[in-house]
Amino acid sequence: MRSPIAIVDVDRLDTWTRYRAGLCASCAANCCTMPLEVQVADLVRLELVDPFEAEHEEPKRIAKRLQKVGLIDHFNHKNALFTLARRASGDCHFLHPQTRLCTVYDQRPETCRLHPQKK
């Protein structure tokens, strides 16, 4: 049985779960409630942007289109990072609300693939 859902407040470190060995074995998707920054390659993998658009369109224009349809919340021009939109609950758009499993696991962004990084 999954542990109760814990809401992570990105501005309060005391709500974050510190990584320890085996933590993800009983995943409660805590990390899927935090803002997620992705690059254009991640957007292509998620099929939110097609490869032609990624190669020929400026990231700023891609961001404008994705913001208009509610897929991203923010675009960092300096680093060309897109912050994916989240549900009102704070959950990642791709997190299944009942199972708490990623619905795009095979296409998940690089940030998710690398999480949690051991320090």
PDB file of C-alpha atoms in Angstrom:
ATOM      1  CA  MET A   1       0.000   0.000   0.000  1.00  0.00           C
ATOM      2  CA  ARG A   2       1.254   3.461  -0.879  1.00  0.00           C
ATOM      3  CA  SER A   3       2.075   5.945   1.831  1.00  0.00           C
ATOM      4  CA  PRO A   4      -0.208   8.956   2.262  1.00  0.00           C
ATOM      5  CA  ILE A   5       0.292  11.783  -0.182  1.00  0.00           C
ATOM      6  CA  ALA A   6       2.582  14.450   1.205  1.00  0.00           C
ATOM      7  CA  ILE A   7       2.384  17.908  -0.314  1.00  0.00           C
ATOM      8  CA  VAL A   8       5.750  19.466  -1.015  1.00  0.00           C
ATOM      9  CA  ASP A   9       5.967  23.224  -0.673  1.00  0.00           C
ATOM     10  CA  VAL A  10       8.904  24.284  -2.818  1.00  0.00           C
ATOM     11  CA  ASP A  11       9.488  27.303  -0.567  1.00  0.00           C
ATOM     12  CA  ARG A  12       9.610  25.284   2.681  1.00  0.00           C
ATOM     13  CA  LEU A  13      12.571  22.931   2.925  1.00  0.00           C
ATOM     14  CA  ASP A  14      11.010  21.170   5.910  1.00  0.00           C
ATOM     15  CA  THR A  15       8.358  19.702   3.539  1.00  0.00           C
ATOM     16  CA  TRP A  16      10.972  18.160   1.247  1.00  0.00           C
ATOM     17  CA  THR A  17      11.846  14.481   1.593  1.00  0.00           C
ATOM     18  CA  ARG A  18      15.566  13.942   2.028  1.00  0.00           C
ATOM     19  CA  TYR A  19      16.907  11.162  -0.193  1.00  0.00           C
ATOM     20  CA  ARG A  20      17.933   7.917   1.440  1.00  0.00           C
ATOM     21  CA  ALA A  21      18.584   4.477  -0.025  1.00  0.00           C
ATOM     22  CA  GLY A  22      15.330   2.696  -0.862  1.00  0.00           C
ATOM     23  CA  LEU A  23      13.214   5.859  -0.692  1.00  0.00           C
ATOM     24  CA  CYS A  24      11.859   5.471  -4.204  1.00  0.00           C
ATOM     25  CA  ALA A  25      10.952   1.805  -3.673  1.00  0.00           C
ATOM     26  CA  SER A  26       7.804   2.986  -1.899  1.00  0.00           C
ATOM     27  CA  CYS A  27       7.291   6.039  -4.098  1.00  0.00           C
ATOM     28  CA  ALA A  28       4.589   8.448  -2.994  1.00  0.00           C
ATOM     29  CA  ALA A  29       5.388  10.790  -5.923  1.00  0.00           C
ATOM     30  CA  ASN A  30       6.547  13.614  -3.636  1.00  0.00           C
ATOM     31  CA  CYS A  31       9.015  14.809  -6.261  1.00  0.00           C
ATOM     32  CA  CYS A  32       6.134  15.019  -8.764  1.00  0.00           C
ATOM     33  CA  THR A  33       4.653  17.910  -6.804  1.00  0.00           C
ATOM     34  CA  MET A  34       7.660  20.165  -7.317  1.00  0.00           C
ATOM     35  CA  PRO A  35       8.145  22.575 -10.250  1.00  0.00           C
ATOM     36  CA  LEU A  36       9.782  20.791 -13.177  1.00  0.00           C
ATOM     37  CA  GLU A  37      12.180  22.574 -15.513  1.00  0.00           C
ATOM     38  CA  VAL A  38      12.749  20.956 -18.899  1.00  0.00           C
ATOM     39  CA  GLN A  39      14.667  21.654 -22.080  1.00  0.00           C
ATOM     40  CA  VAL A  40      13.458  21.602 -25.680  1.00  0.00           C
ATOM     41  CA  ALA A  41      14.707  18.015 -26.098  1.00  0.00           C
ATOM     42  CA  ASP A  42      12.420  16.977 -23.232  1.00  0.00           C
ATOM     43  CA  LEU A  43       9.462  18.701 -24.882  1.00  0.00           C
ATOM     44  CA  VAL A  44      10.202  16.758 -28.075  1.00  0.00           C
ATOM     45  CA  ARG A  45      10.418  13.473 -26.129  1.00  0.00           C
ATOM     46  CA  LEU A  46       7.063  14.307 -24.483  1.00  0.00           C
ATOM     47  CA  GLU A  47       5.643  15.043 -27.957  1.00  0.00           C
ATOM     48  CA  LEU A  48       4.641  18.564 -26.924  1.00  0.00           C
ATOM     49  CA  VAL A  49       6.966  19.953 -29.616  1.00  0.00           C
ATOM     50  CA  ASP A  50       7.793  18.252 -32.891  1.00  0.00           C
ATOM     51  CA  PRO A  51      11.436  17.859 -33.956  1.00  0.00           C
ATOM     52  CA  PHE A  52      11.049  20.268 -36.893  1.00  0.00           C
ATOM     53  CA  GLU A  53       9.676  23.008 -34.621  1.00  0.00           C
ATOM     54  CA  ALA A  54      12.464  22.382 -32.096  1.00  0.00           C
ATOM     55  CA  GLU A  55      15.125  22.761 -34.764  1.00  0.00           C
ATOM     56  CA  HIS A  56      13.694  25.753 -36.628  1.00  0.00           C
ATOM     57  CA  GLU A  57      11.758  27.781 -34.065  1.00  0.00           C
ATOM     58  CA  GLU A  58      13.202  30.015 -31.362  1.00  0.00           C
ATOM     59  CA  PRO A  59      12.626  28.680 -27.840  1.00  0.00           C
ATOM     60  CA  LYS A  60      10.884  31.958 -26.954  1.00  0.00           C
ATOM     61  CA  ARG A  61       8.229  31.347 -29.623  1.00  0.00           C
ATOM     62  CA  ILE A  62       7.807  27.740 -28.541  1.00  0.00           C
ATOM     63  CA  ALA A  63       7.335  28.952 -24.965  1.00  0.00           C
ATOM     64  CA  LYS A  64       4.704  31.467 -26.032  1.00  0.00           C
ATOM     65  CA  ARG A  65       2.704  28.754 -27.816  1.00  0.00           C
ATOM     66  CA  LEU A  66       2.965  26.307 -24.905  1.00  0.00           C
ATOM     67  CA  GLN A  67       1.996  28.976 -22.353  1.00  0.00           C
ATOM     68  CA  LYS A  68      -1.044  29.890 -24.418  1.00  0.00           C
ATOM     69  CA  VAL A  69      -2.350  26.308 -24.272  1.00  0.00           C
ATOM     70  CA  GLY A  70      -1.443  25.923 -20.576  1.00  0.00           C
ATOM     71  CA  LEU A  71       1.379  23.386 -20.923  1.00  0.00           C
ATOM     72  CA  ILE A  72       4.088  25.533 -19.344  1.00  0.00           C
ATOM     73  CA  ASP A  73       3.977  28.123 -16.578  1.00  0.00           C
ATOM     74  CA  HIS A  74       7.263  29.901 -17.166  1.00  0.00           C
ATOM     75  CA  PHE A  75      10.146  30.225 -19.593  1.00  0.00           C
ATOM     76  CA  ASN A  76      13.655  31.137 -18.452  1.00  0.00           C
ATOM     77  CA  HIS A  77      15.131  32.982 -21.455  1.00  0.00           C
ATOM     78  CA  LYS A  78      18.676  33.001 -20.108  1.00  0.00           C
ATOM     79  CA  ASN A  79      18.929  29.212 -19.747  1.00  0.00           C
ATOM     80  CA  ALA A  80      16.224  28.183 -22.243  1.00  0.00           C
ATOM     81  CA  LEU A  81      14.387  26.233 -19.536  1.00  0.00           C
ATOM     82  CA  PHE A  82      10.645  25.669 -19.598  1.00  0.00           C
ATOM     83  CA  THR A  83       8.747  25.110 -16.324  1.00  0.00           C
ATOM     84  CA  LEU A  84       5.947  22.648 -16.972  1.00  0.00           C
ATOM     85  CA  ALA A  85       2.472  23.579 -15.811  1.00  0.00           C
ATOM     86  CA  ARG A  86       1.052  21.696 -12.846  1.00  0.00           C
ATOM     87  CA  ARG A  87      -2.479  20.891 -11.801  1.00  0.00           C
ATOM     88  CA  ALA A  88      -4.224  23.058  -9.202  1.00  0.00           C
ATOM     89  CA  SER A  89      -3.285  20.388  -6.635  1.00  0.00           C
ATOM     90  CA  GLY A  90       0.392  21.024  -7.396  1.00  0.00           C
ATOM     91  CA  ASP A  91       0.826  17.642  -9.058  1.00  0.00           C
ATOM     92  CA  CYS A  92       2.712  17.255 -12.310  1.00  0.00           C
ATOM     93  CA  HIS A  93       0.382  17.261 -15.291  1.00  0.00           C
ATOM     94  CA  PHE A  94       1.649  13.768 -16.177  1.00  0.00           C
ATOM     95  CA  LEU A  95       1.067  12.210 -12.744  1.00  0.00           C
ATOM     96  CA  HIS A  96      -1.992   9.939 -12.666  1.00  0.00           C
ATOM     97  CA  PRO A  97      -4.225  11.333  -9.896  1.00  0.00           C
ATOM     98  CA  GLN A  98      -5.359   7.946  -8.542  1.00  0.00           C
ATOM     99  CA  THR A  99      -2.386   5.625  -9.050  1.00  0.00           C
ATOM    100  CA  ARG A 100       0.221   8.370  -8.424  1.00  0.00           C
ATOM    101  CA  LEU A 101       2.281   6.855 -11.256  1.00  0.00           C
ATOM    102  CA  CYS A 102       3.872   8.734 -14.144  1.00  0.00           C
ATOM    103  CA  THR A 103       1.761   8.466 -17.297  1.00  0.00           C
ATOM    104  CA  VAL A 104       4.732   9.277 -19.554  1.00  0.00           C
ATOM    105  CA  TYR A 105       7.393   7.265 -17.765  1.00  0.00           C
ATOM    106  CA  ASP A 106       9.202   6.098 -20.920  1.00  0.00           C
ATOM    107  CA  GLN A 107       9.207   9.663 -22.306  1.00  0.00           C
ATOM    108  CA  ARG A 108       9.833  11.451 -18.998  1.00  0.00           C
ATOM    109  CA  PRO A 109      12.123  14.511 -18.960  1.00  0.00           C
ATOM    110  CA  GLU A 110      15.826  14.243 -18.189  1.00  0.00           C
ATOM    111  CA  THR A 111      15.322  15.874 -14.787  1.00  0.00           C
ATOM    112  CA  CYS A 112      12.962  13.049 -13.810  1.00  0.00           C
ATOM    113  CA  ARG A 113      15.309  10.409 -15.240  1.00  0.00           C
ATOM    114  CA  LEU A 114      18.141  11.712 -13.047  1.00  0.00           C
ATOM    115  CA  HIS A 115      16.069  12.110  -9.871  1.00  0.00           C
ATOM    116  CA  PRO A 116      17.058  11.531  -7.166  1.00  0.00           C
ATOM    117  CA  GLN A 117      20.698  12.288  -7.721  1.00  0.00           C
ATOM    118  CA  LYS A 118      22.910  11.027  -4.960  1.00  0.00           C
ATOM    119  CA  LYS A 119      25.204  13.726  -3.693  1.00  0.00           C
TER     120      LYS A 119
END
